C-alpha cells in the first residue's frame, strides 16, 4: 500500500508542477494575446490551446490524488 501511495504522490507532484508551469506560461502569454496580430497571434492562440490541455489533464490528475489522500 505504501508503494502505491508513493507512486500516487509522485504522480500528484508531477501534475502539480505541470499545472503550475502552465499557469505561469498563460500569464506570460496574456500580453502577447493583447498585442500580437495575424500569424503571431495565431501562434500564441495555438500555444494557449496546448496549455489548456495540460491544465485540464494535470488538474484532473491532481484532484484524483487529493481525493484519494482525503478518502
mmCIF file with all atom_site columns, N, CA and C in Angstrom:
data_model
loop_
_atom_site.group_PDB
_atom_site.id
_atom_site.type_symbol
_atom_site.label_atom_id
_atom_site.label_alt_id
_atom_site.label_comp_id
_atom_site.label_asym_id
_atom_site.label_entity_id
_atom_site.label_seq_id
_atom_site.pdbx_PDB_ins_code
_atom_site.Cartn_x
_atom_site.Cartn_y
_atom_site.Cartn_z
_atom_site.occupancy
_atom_site.B_iso_or_equiv
_atom_site.pdbx_formal_charge
_atom_site.auth_seq_id
_atom_site.auth_comp_id
_atom_site.auth_asym_id
_atom_site.auth_atom_id
_atom_site.pdbx_PDB_model_num
ATOM 1   N N  . UNK A 1 1  ? 0.818   -1.192 0.000   1.00 0.00 ? 1  UNK A N  1
ATOM 2   C CA . UNK A 1 1  ? 0.000   0.000  0.000   1.00 0.00 ? 1  UNK A CA 1
ATOM 3   C C  . UNK A 1 1  ? 0.867   1.264  0.000   1.00 0.00 ? 1  UNK A C  1
ATOM 4   N N  . UNK A 1 2  ? 1.984   1.214  0.758   1.00 0.00 ? 2  UNK A N  1
ATOM 5   C CA . UNK A 1 2  ? 2.885   2.364  0.804   1.00 0.00 ? 2  UNK A CA 1
ATOM 6   C C  . UNK A 1 2  ? 3.495   2.647  -0.563  1.00 0.00 ? 2  UNK A C  1
ATOM 7   N N  . UNK A 1 3  ? 3.808   1.573  -1.300  1.00 0.00 ? 3  UNK A N  1
ATOM 8   C CA . UNK A 1 3  ? 4.372   1.725  -2.636  1.00 0.00 ? 3  UNK A CA 1
ATOM 9   C C  . UNK A 1 3  ? 3.365   2.382  -3.579  1.00 0.00 ? 3  UNK A C  1
ATOM 10  N N  . UNK A 1 4  ? 2.105   1.970  -3.456  1.00 0.00 ? 4  UNK A N  1
ATOM 11  C CA . UNK A 1 4  ? 1.042   2.570  -4.275  1.00 0.00 ? 4  UNK A CA 1
ATOM 12  C C  . UNK A 1 4  ? 0.880   4.045  -3.928  1.00 0.00 ? 4  UNK A C  1
ATOM 13  N N  . UNK A 1 5  ? 0.911   4.362  -2.636  1.00 0.00 ? 5  UNK A N  1
ATOM 14  C CA . UNK A 1 5  ? 0.783   5.762  -2.218  1.00 0.00 ? 5  UNK A CA 1
ATOM 15  C C  . UNK A 1 5  ? 1.976   6.584  -2.715  1.00 0.00 ? 5  UNK A C  1
ATOM 16  N N  . UNK A 1 6  ? 3.161   6.009  -2.695  1.00 0.00 ? 6  UNK A N  1
ATOM 17  C CA . UNK A 1 6  ? 4.350   6.707  -3.187  1.00 0.00 ? 6  UNK A CA 1
ATOM 18  C C  . UNK A 1 6  ? 4.225   7.029  -4.666  1.00 0.00 ? 6  UNK A C  1
ATOM 19  N N  . UNK A 1 7  ? 3.719   6.069  -5.437  1.00 0.00 ? 7  UNK A N  1
ATOM 20  C CA . UNK A 1 7  ? 3.517   6.320  -6.877  1.00 0.00 ? 7  UNK A CA 1
ATOM 21  C C  . UNK A 1 7  ? 2.461   7.403  -7.092  1.00 0.00 ? 7  UNK A C  1
ATOM 22  N N  . UNK A 1 8  ? 1.378   7.336  -6.316  1.00 0.00 ? 8  UNK A N  1
ATOM 23  C CA . UNK A 1 8  ? 0.321   8.330  -6.450  1.00 0.00 ? 8  UNK A CA 1
ATOM 24  C C  . UNK A 1 8  ? 0.839   9.709  -6.057  1.00 0.00 ? 8  UNK A C  1
ATOM 25  N N  . UNK A 1 9  ? 1.621   9.772  -4.996  1.00 0.00 ? 9  UNK A N  1
ATOM 26  C CA . UNK A 1 9  ? 2.191   11.051 -4.551  1.00 0.00 ? 9  UNK A CA 1
ATOM 27  C C  . UNK A 1 9  ? 3.136   11.616 -5.602  1.00 0.00 ? 9  UNK A C  1
ATOM 28  N N  . UNK A 1 10 ? 3.927   10.754 -6.230  1.00 0.00 ? 10 UNK A N  1
ATOM 29  C CA . UNK A 1 10 ? 4.847   11.217 -7.277  1.00 0.00 ? 10 UNK A CA 1
ATOM 30  C C  . UNK A 1 10 ? 4.066   11.735 -8.483  1.00 0.00 ? 10 UNK A C  1
ATOM 31  N N  . UNK A 1 11 ? 3.012   11.021 -8.862  1.00 0.00 ? 11 UNK A N  1
ATOM 32  C CA . UNK A 1 11 ? 2.174   11.487 -9.980  1.00 0.00 ? 11 UNK A CA 1
ATOM 33  C C  . UNK A 1 11 ? 1.514   12.819 -9.642  1.00 0.00 ? 11 UNK A C  1
ATOM 34  N N  . UNK A 1 12 ? 1.070   12.954 -8.393  1.00 0.00 ? 12 UNK A N  1
ATOM 35  C CA . UNK A 1 12 ? 0.467   14.213 -7.956  1.00 0.00 ? 12 UNK A CA 1
ATOM 36  C C  . UNK A 1 12 ? 1.465   15.356 -7.970  1.00 0.00 ? 12 UNK A C  1
ATOM 37  N N  . UNK A 1 13 ? 2.678   15.087 -7.547  1.00 0.00 ? 13 UNK A N  1
ATOM 38  C CA . UNK A 1 13 ? 3.715   16.122 -7.550  1.00 0.00 ? 13 UNK A CA 1
ATOM 39  C C  . UNK A 1 13 ? 4.038   16.561 -8.977  1.00 0.00 ? 13 UNK A C  1
ATOM 40  N N  . UNK A 1 14 ? 4.115   15.605 -9.898  1.00 0.00 ? 14 UNK A N  1
ATOM 41  C CA . UNK A 1 14 ? 4.381   15.947 -11.291 1.00 0.00 ? 14 UNK A CA 1
ATOM 42  C C  . UNK A 1 14 ? 3.217   16.725 -11.899 1.00 0.00 ? 14 UNK A C  1
ATOM 43  N N  . UNK A 1 15 ? 1.996   16.306 -11.582 1.00 0.00 ? 15 UNK A N  1
ATOM 44  C CA . UNK A 1 15 ? 0.818   17.017 -12.082 1.00 0.00 ? 15 UNK A CA 1
ATOM 45  C C  . UNK A 1 15 ? 0.788   18.446 -11.560 1.00 0.00 ? 15 UNK A C  1
ATOM 46  N N  . UNK A 1 16 ? 1.121   18.611 -10.297 1.00 0.00 ? 16 UNK A N  1
ATOM 47  C CA . UNK A 1 16 ? 1.145   19.960 -9.707  1.00 0.00 ? 16 UNK A CA 1
ATOM 48  C C  . UNK A 1 16 ? 2.195   20.821 -10.395 1.00 0.00 ? 16 UNK A C  1
ATOM 49  N N  . UNK A 1 17 ? 3.384   20.272 -10.608 1.00 0.00 ? 17 UNK A N  1
ATOM 50  C CA . UNK A 1 17 ? 4.453   21.022 -11.280 1.00 0.00 ? 17 UNK A CA 1
ATOM 51  C C  . UNK A 1 17 ? 4.041   21.404 -12.697 1.00 0.00 ? 17 UNK A C  1
ATOM 52  N N  . UNK A 1 18 ? 3.414   20.475 -13.409 1.00 0.00 ? 18 UNK A N  1
ATOM 53  C CA . UNK A 1 18 ? 2.943   20.766 -14.769 1.00 0.00 ? 18 UNK A CA 1
ATOM 54  C C  . UNK A 1 18 ? 1.884   21.858 -14.767 1.00 0.00 ? 18 UNK A C  1
ATOM 55  N N  . UNK A 1 19 ? 0.963   21.786 -13.821 1.00 0.00 ? 19 UNK A N  1
ATOM 56  C CA . UNK A 1 19 ? -0.098  22.779 -13.738 1.00 0.00 ? 19 UNK A CA 1
ATOM 57  C C  . UNK A 1 19 ? 0.458   24.158 -13.401 1.00 0.00 ? 19 UNK A C  1
ATOM 58  N N  . UNK A 1 20 ? 1.371   24.215 -12.458 1.00 0.00 ? 20 UNK A N  1
ATOM 59  C CA . UNK A 1 20 ? 1.986   25.497 -12.083 1.00 0.00 ? 20 UNK A CA 1
ATOM 60  C C  . UNK A 1 20 ? 2.726   26.102 -13.284 1.00 0.00 ? 20 UNK A C  1
ATOM 61  N N  . UNK A 1 21 ? 3.490   25.285 -13.987 1.00 0.00 ? 21 UNK A N  1
ATOM 62  C CA . UNK A 1 21 ? 4.238   25.778 -15.157 1.00 0.00 ? 21 UNK A CA 1
ATOM 63  C C  . UNK A 1 21 ? 3.281   26.301 -16.229 1.00 0.00 ? 21 UNK A C  1
ATOM 64  N N  . UNK A 1 22 ? 2.189   25.580 -16.467 1.00 0.00 ? 22 UNK A N  1
ATOM 65  C CA . UNK A 1 22 ? 1.217   26.005 -17.482 1.00 0.00 ? 22 UNK A CA 1
ATOM 66  C C  . UNK A 1 22 ? 0.538   27.304 -17.080 1.00 0.00 ? 22 UNK A C  1
ATOM 67  N N  . UNK A 1 23 ? 0.181   27.428 -15.817 1.00 0.00 ? 23 UNK A N  1
ATOM 68  C CA . UNK A 1 23 ? -0.451  28.667 -15.355 1.00 0.00 ? 23 UNK A CA 1
ATOM 69  C C  . UNK A 1 23 ? 0.493   29.856 -15.481 1.00 0.00 ? 23 UNK A C  1
ATOM 70  N N  . UNK A 1 24 ? 1.748   29.640 -15.154 1.00 0.00 ? 24 UNK A N  1
ATOM 71  C CA . UNK A 1 24 ? 2.730   30.735 -15.298 1.00 0.00 ? 24 UNK A CA 1
ATOM 72  C C  . UNK A 1 24 ? 2.893   31.127 -16.762 1.00 0.00 ? 24 UNK A C  1
ATOM 73  N N  . UNK A 1 25 ? 2.939   30.126 -17.628 1.00 0.00 ? 25 UNK A N  1
ATOM 74  C CA . UNK A 1 25 ? 3.086   30.409 -19.051 1.00 0.00 ? 25 UNK A CA 1
ATOM 75  C C  . UNK A 1 25 ? 1.869   31.159 -19.580 1.00 0.00 ? 25 UNK A C  1
ATOM 76  N N  . UNK A 1 26 ? 0.685   30.808 -19.098 1.00 0.00 ? 26 UNK A N  1
ATOM 77  C CA . UNK A 1 26 ? -0.520  31.536 -19.504 1.00 0.00 ? 26 UNK A CA 1
ATOM 78  C C  . UNK A 1 26 ? -0.414  33.013 -19.148 1.00 0.00 ? 26 UNK A C  1
ATOM 79  N N  . UNK A 1 27 ? 0.070   33.278 -17.951 1.00 0.00 ? 27 UNK A N  1
ATOM 80  C CA . UNK A 1 27 ? 0.243   34.669 -17.534 1.00 0.00 ? 27 UNK A CA 1
ATOM 81  C C  . UNK A 1 27 ? 1.188   35.414 -18.456 1.00 0.00 ? 27 UNK A C  1
ATOM 82  N N  . UNK A 1 28 ? 2.249   34.742 -18.878 1.00 0.00 ? 28 UNK A N  1
ATOM 83  C CA . UNK A 1 28 ? 3.216   35.368 -19.780 1.00 0.00 ? 28 UNK A CA 1
ATOM 84  C C  . UNK A 1 28 ? 2.626   35.585 -21.168 1.00 0.00 ? 28 UNK A C  1
ATOM 85  N N  . UNK A 1 29 ? 1.671   34.744 -21.562 1.00 0.00 ? 29 UNK A N  1
ATOM 86  C CA . UNK A 1 29 ? 1.078   34.878 -22.895 1.00 0.00 ? 29 UNK A CA 1
ATOM 87  C C  . UNK A 1 29 ? 0.001   35.959 -22.965 1.00 0.00 ? 29 UNK A C  1
ATOM 88  N N  . UNK A 1 30 ? -0.451  36.439 -21.826 1.00 0.00 ? 30 UNK A N  1
ATOM 89  C CA . UNK A 1 30 ? -1.519  37.437 -21.816 1.00 0.00 ? 30 UNK A CA 1
ATOM 90  C C  . UNK A 1 30 ? -1.141  38.684 -22.623 1.00 0.00 ? 30 UNK A C  1
ATOM 91  N N  . UNK A 1 31 ? 0.067   39.182 -22.439 1.00 0.00 ? 31 UNK A N  1
ATOM 92  C CA . UNK A 1 31 ? 0.496   40.369 -23.188 1.00 0.00 ? 31 UNK A CA 1
ATOM 93  C C  . UNK A 1 31 ? 0.554   40.081 -24.684 1.00 0.00 ? 31 UNK A C  1
ATOM 94  N N  . UNK A 1 32 ? 0.978   38.878 -25.044 1.00 0.00 ? 32 UNK A N  1
ATOM 95  C CA . UNK A 1 32 ? 1.046   38.519 -26.464 1.00 0.00 ? 32 UNK A CA 1
ATOM 96  C C  . UNK A 1 32 ? -0.347  38.493 -27.084 1.00 0.00 ? 32 UNK A C  1
ATOM 97  N N  . UNK A 1 33 ? -1.317  37.931 -26.372 1.00 0.00 ? 33 UNK A N  1
ATOM 98  C CA . UNK A 1 33 ? -2.693  37.894 -26.886 1.00 0.00 ? 33 UNK A CA 1
ATOM 99  C C  . UNK A 1 33 ? -3.224  39.314 -27.029 1.00 0.00 ? 33 UNK A C  1
ATOM 100 N N  . UNK A 1 34 ? -2.876  40.149 -26.093 1.00 0.00 ? 34 UNK A N  1
ATOM 101 C CA . UNK A 1 34 ? -3.358  41.533 -26.107 1.00 0.00 ? 34 UNK A CA 1
ATOM 102 C C  . UNK A 1 34 ? -2.776  42.338 -27.267 1.00 0.00 ? 34 UNK A C  1
ATOM 103 N N  . UNK A 1 35 ? -1.517  42.081 -27.651 1.00 0.00 ? 35 UNK A N  1
ATOM 104 C CA . UNK A 1 35 ? -0.832  42.964 -28.586 1.00 0.00 ? 35 UNK A CA 1
ATOM 105 C C  . UNK A 1 35 ? -0.541  42.377 -29.963 1.00 0.00 ? 35 UNK A C  1
ATOM 106 N N  . UNK A 1 36 ? -0.386  41.067 -30.073 1.00 0.00 ? 36 UNK A N  1
ATOM 107 C CA . UNK A 1 36 ? 0.002   40.485 -31.358 1.00 0.00 ? 36 UNK A CA 1
ATOM 108 C C  . UNK A 1 36 ? -1.159  40.457 -32.335 1.00 0.00 ? 36 UNK A C  1
ATOM 109 N N  . UNK A 1 37 ? -0.829  40.392 -33.594 1.00 0.00 ? 37 UNK A N  1
ATOM 110 C CA . UNK A 1 37 ? -1.821  40.310 -34.682 1.00 0.00 ? 37 UNK A CA 1
ATOM 111 C C  . UNK A 1 37 ? -1.390  39.219 -35.660 1.00 0.00 ? 37 UNK A C  1
ATOM 112 N N  . UNK A 1 38 ? -2.309  38.802 -36.478 1.00 0.00 ? 38 UNK A N  1
ATOM 113 C CA . UNK A 1 38 ? -2.000  37.898 -37.580 1.00 0.00 ? 38 UNK A CA 1
ATOM 114 C C  . UNK A 1 38 ? -1.362  36.590 -37.159 1.00 0.00 ? 38 UNK A C  1
ATOM 115 N N  . UNK A 1 39 ? -0.299  36.222 -37.886 1.00 0.00 ? 39 UNK A N  1
ATOM 116 C CA . UNK A 1 39 ? 0.371   34.934 -37.677 1.00 0.00 ? 39 UNK A CA 1
ATOM 117 C C  . UNK A 1 39 ? 0.940   34.806 -36.263 1.00 0.00 ? 39 UNK A C  1
ATOM 118 N N  . UNK A 1 40 ? 1.446   35.909 -35.721 1.00 0.00 ? 40 UNK A N  1
ATOM 119 C CA . UNK A 1 40 ? 1.978   35.855 -34.356 1.00 0.00 ? 40 UNK A CA 1
ATOM 120 C C  . UNK A 1 40 ? 0.879   35.547 -33.350 1.00 0.00 ? 40 UNK A C  1
ATOM 121 N N  . UNK A 1 41 ? -0.283  36.170 -33.519 1.00 0.00 ? 41 UNK A N  1
ATOM 122 C CA . UNK A 1 41 ? -1.408  35.914 -32.628 1.00 0.00 ? 41 UNK A CA 1
ATOM 123 C C  . UNK A 1 41 ? -1.878  34.473 -32.769 1.00 0.00 ? 41 UNK A C  1
ATOM 124 N N  . UNK A 1 42 ? -1.954  33.981 -33.994 1.00 0.00 ? 42 UNK A N  1
ATOM 125 C CA . UNK A 1 42 ? -2.367  32.598 -34.216 1.00 0.00 ? 42 UNK A CA 1
ATOM 126 C C  . UNK A 1 42 ? -1.427  31.630 -33.504 1.00 0.00 ? 42 UNK A C  1
ATOM 127 N N  . UNK A 1 43 ? -0.141  31.891 -33.584 1.00 0.00 ? 43 UNK A N  1
ATOM 128 C CA . UNK A 1 43 ? 0.851   31.044 -32.902 1.00 0.00 ? 43 UNK A CA 1
ATOM 129 C C  . UNK A 1 43 ? 0.616   31.026 -31.393 1.00 0.00 ? 43 UNK A C  1
ATOM 130 N N  . UNK A 1 44 ? 0.325   32.184 -30.838 1.00 0.00 ? 44 UNK A N  1
ATOM 131 C CA . UNK A 1 44 ? 0.057   32.282 -29.399 1.00 0.00 ? 44 UNK A CA 1
ATOM 132 C C  . UNK A 1 44 ? -1.227  31.536 -29.044 1.00 0.00 ? 44 UNK A C  1
ATOM 133 N N  . UNK A 1 45 ? -2.250  31.671 -29.865 1.00 0.00 ? 45 UNK A N  1
ATOM 134 C CA . UNK A 1 45 ? -3.523  31.001 -29.599 1.00 0.00 ? 45 UNK A CA 1
ATOM 135 C C  . UNK A 1 45 ? -3.371  29.477 -29.645 1.00 0.00 ? 45 UNK A C  1
ATOM 136 N N  . UNK A 1 46 ? -2.550  28.994 -30.540 1.00 0.00 ? 46 UNK A N  1
ATOM 137 C CA . UNK A 1 46 ? -2.276  27.557 -30.603 1.00 0.00 ? 46 UNK A CA 1
ATOM 138 C C  . UNK A 1 46 ? -1.549  27.113 -29.335 1.00 0.00 ? 46 UNK A C  1
ATOM 139 N N  . UNK A 1 47 ? -0.625  27.928 -28.868 1.00 0.00 ? 47 UNK A N  1
ATOM 140 C CA . UNK A 1 47 ? 0.080   27.612 -27.621 1.00 0.00 ? 47 UNK A CA 1
ATOM 141 C C  . UNK A 1 47 ? -0.901  27.593 -26.443 1.00 0.00 ? 47 UNK A C  1
ATOM 142 N N  . UNK A 1 48 ? -1.837  28.521 -26.421 1.00 0.00 ? 48 UNK A N  1
ATOM 143 C CA . UNK A 1 48 ? -2.848  28.572 -25.364 1.00 0.00 ? 48 UNK A CA 1
ATOM 144 C C  . UNK A 1 48 ? -3.688  27.292 -25.379 1.00 0.00 ? 48 UNK A C  1
ATOM 145 N N  . UNK A 1 49 ? -4.072  26.825 -26.555 1.00 0.00 ? 49 UNK A N  1
ATOM 146 C CA . UNK A 1 49 ? -4.829  25.573 -26.644 1.00 0.00 ? 49 UNK A CA 1
ATOM 147 C C  . UNK A 1 49 ? -4.042  24.402 -26.060 1.00 0.00 ? 49 UNK A C  1
ATOM 148 N N  . UNK A 1 50 ? -2.757  24.344 -26.350 1.00 0.00 ? 50 UNK A N  1
ATOM 149 C CA . UNK A 1 50 ? -1.917  23.292 -25.782 1.00 0.00 ? 50 UNK A CA 1
ATOM 150 C C  . UNK A 1 50 ? -1.850  23.373 -24.268 1.00 0.00 ? 50 UNK A C  1
ATOM 151 N N  . UNK A 1 51 ? -1.763  24.586 -23.754 1.00 0.00 ? 51 UNK A N  1
ATOM 152 C CA . UNK A 1 51 ? -1.719  24.777 -22.309 1.00 0.00 ? 51 UNK A CA 1
ATOM 153 C C  . UNK A 1 51 ? -3.045  24.391 -21.656 1.00 0.00 ? 51 UNK A C  1
ATOM 154 N N  . UNK A 1 52 ? -4.145  24.654 -22.352 1.00 0.00 ? 52 UNK A N  1
ATOM 155 C CA . UNK A 1 52 ? -5.455  24.247 -21.820 1.00 0.00 ? 52 UNK A CA 1
ATOM 156 C C  . UNK A 1 52 ? -5.496  22.742 -21.614 1.00 0.00 ? 52 UNK A C  1
ATOM 157 N N  . UNK A 1 53 ? -4.949  21.996 -22.567 1.00 0.00 ? 53 UNK A N  1
ATOM 158 C CA . UNK A 1 53 ? -4.913  20.542 -22.449 1.00 0.00 ? 53 UNK A CA 1
ATOM 159 C C  . UNK A 1 53 ? -4.089  20.120 -21.235 1.00 0.00 ? 53 UNK A C  1
ATOM 160 N N  . UNK A 1 54 ? -2.904  20.700 -21.101 1.00 0.00 ? 54 UNK A N  1
ATOM 161 C CA . UNK A 1 54 ? -2.027  20.363 -19.969 1.00 0.00 ? 54 UNK A CA 1
ATOM 162 C C  . UNK A 1 54 ? -2.716  20.697 -18.653 1.00 0.00 ? 54 UNK A C  1
ATOM 163 N N  . UNK A 1 55 ? -3.366  21.866 -18.585 1.00 0.00 ? 55 UNK A N  1
ATOM 164 C CA . UNK A 1 55 ? -4.028  22.267 -17.351 1.00 0.00 ? 55 UNK A CA 1
ATOM 165 C C  . UNK A 1 55 ? -5.186  21.338 -17.016 1.00 0.00 ? 55 UNK A C  1
ATOM 166 N N  . UNK A 1 56 ? -5.980  20.962 -18.009 1.00 0.00 ? 56 UNK A N  1
ATOM 167 C CA . UNK A 1 56 ? -7.117  20.063 -17.757 1.00 0.00 ? 56 UNK A CA 1
ATOM 168 C C  . UNK A 1 56 ? -6.636  18.699 -17.283 1.00 0.00 ? 56 UNK A C  1
ATOM 169 N N  . UNK A 1 57 ? -5.674  18.137 -17.986 1.00 0.00 ? 57 UNK A N  1
ATOM 170 C CA . UNK A 1 57 ? -5.168  16.814 -17.630 1.00 0.00 ? 57 UNK A CA 1
ATOM 171 C C  . UNK A 1 57 ? -4.506  16.829 -16.250 1.00 0.00 ? 57 UNK A C  1
ATOM 172 N N  . UNK A 1 58 ? -3.654  17.793 -16.013 1.00 0.00 ? 58 UNK A N  1
ATOM 173 C CA . UNK A 1 58 ? -2.940  17.877 -14.735 1.00 0.00 ? 58 UNK A CA 1
ATOM 174 C C  . UNK A 1 58 ? -3.899  18.179 -13.592 1.00 0.00 ? 58 UNK A C  1
ATOM 175 N N  . UNK A 1 59 ? -4.846  19.055 -13.846 1.00 0.00 ? 59 UNK A N  1
ATOM 176 C CA . UNK A 1 59 ? -5.833  19.392 -12.816 1.00 0.00 ? 59 UNK A CA 1
ATOM 177 C C  . UNK A 1 59 ? -6.664  18.185 -12.412 1.00 0.00 ? 59 UNK A C  1
ATOM 178 N N  . UNK A 1 60 ? -7.109  17.408 -13.396 1.00 0.00 ? 60 UNK A N  1
ATOM 179 C CA . UNK A 1 60 ? -7.899  16.214 -13.102 1.00 0.00 ? 60 UNK A CA 1
ATOM 180 C C  . UNK A 1 60 ? -7.078  15.193 -12.318 1.00 0.00 ? 60 UNK A C  1
ATOM 181 N N  . UNK A 1 61 ? -5.852  14.984 -12.737 1.00 0.00 ? 61 UNK A N  1
ATOM 182 C CA . UNK A 1 61 ? -4.984  14.032 -12.043 1.00 0.00 ? 61 UNK A CA 1
ATOM 183 C C  . UNK A 1 61 ? -4.723  14.482 -10.608 1.00 0.00 ? 61 UNK A C  1
ATOM 184 N N  . UNK A 1 62 ? -4.435  15.746 -10.435 1.00 0.00 ? 62 UNK A N  1
ATOM 185 C CA . UNK A 1 62 ? -4.160  16.270 -9.099  1.00 0.00 ? 62 UNK A CA 1
ATOM 186 C C  . UNK A 1 62 ? -5.400  16.171 -8.210  1.00 0.00 ? 62 UNK A C  1
ATOM 187 N N  . UNK A 1 63 ? -6.574  16.430 -8.759  1.00 0.00 ? 63 UNK A N  1
ATOM 188 C CA . UNK A 1 63 ? -7.817  16.271 -7.991  1.00 0.00 ? 63 UNK A CA 1
ATOM 189 C C  . UNK A 1 63 ? -7.979  14.830 -7.513  1.00 0.00 ? 63 UNK A C  1
ATOM 190 N N  . UNK A 1 64 ? -7.694  13.888 -8.401  1.00 0.00 ? 64 UNK A N  1
ATOM 191 C CA . UNK A 1 64 ? -7.791  12.482 -8.029  1.00 0.00 ? 64 UNK A CA 1
ATOM 192 C C  . UNK A 1 64 ? -6.842  12.117 -6.907  1.00 0.00 ? 64 UNK A C  1
ATOM 193 N N  . UNK A 1 65 ? -5.630  12.628 -6.982  1.00 0.00 ? 65 UNK A N  1
ATOM 194 C CA . UNK A 1 65 ? -4.647  12.355 -5.927  1.00 0.00 ? 65 UNK A CA 1
ATOM 195 C C  . UNK A 1 65 ? -5.115  12.952 -4.599  1.00 0.00 ? 65 UNK A C  1
ATOM 196 N N  . UNK A 1 66 ? -5.598  14.176 -4.631  1.00 0.00 ? 66 UNK A N  1
ATOM 197 C CA . UNK A 1 66 ? -6.044  14.834 -3.408  1.00 0.00 ? 66 UNK A CA 1
ATOM 198 C C  . UNK A 1 66 ? -7.255  14.090 -2.818  1.00 0.00 ? 66 UNK A C  1
ATOM 199 N N  . UNK A 1 67 ? -8.189  13.725 -3.674  1.00 0.00 ? 67 UNK A N  1
ATOM 200 C CA . UNK A 1 67 ? -9.356  12.975 -3.196  1.00 0.00 ? 67 UNK A CA 1
ATOM 201 C C  . UNK A 1 67 ? -8.947  11.619 -2.622  1.00 0.00 ? 67 UNK A C  1
ATOM 202 N N  . UNK A 1 68 ? -7.995  10.965 -3.265  1.00 0.00 ? 68 UNK A N  1
ATOM 203 C CA . UNK A 1 68 ? -7.515  9.679  -2.772  1.00 0.00 ? 68 UNK A CA 1
ATOM 204 C C  . UNK A 1 68 ? -6.820  9.796  -1.435  1.00 0.00 ? 68 UNK A C  1
ATOM 205 N N  . UNK A 1 69 ? -6.156  10.908 -1.236  1.00 0.00 ? 69 UNK A N  1
ATOM 206 C CA . UNK A 1 69 ? -5.440  11.140 0.024   1.00 0.00 ? 69 UNK A CA 1
ATOM 207 C C  . UNK A 1 69 ? -6.428  11.438 1.149   1.00 0.00 ? 69 UNK A C  1
ATOM 208 N N  . UNK A 1 70 ? -7.523  12.138 0.823   1.00 0.00 ? 70 UNK A N  1
ATOM 209 C CA . UNK A 1 70 ? -8.510  12.507 1.836   1.00 0.00 ? 70 UNK A CA 1
ATOM 210 C C  . UNK A 1 70 ? -9.398  11.326 2.211   1.00 0.00 ? 70 UNK A C  1
ATOM 211 N N  . UNK A 1 71 ? -9.592  10.396 1.232   1.00 0.00 ? 71 UNK A N  1
ATOM 212 C CA . UNK A 1 71 ? -10.556 9.307  1.448   1.00 0.00 ? 71 UNK A CA 1
ATOM 213 C C  . UNK A 1 71 ? -10.064 8.182  2.239   1.00 0.00 ? 71 UNK A C  1
#
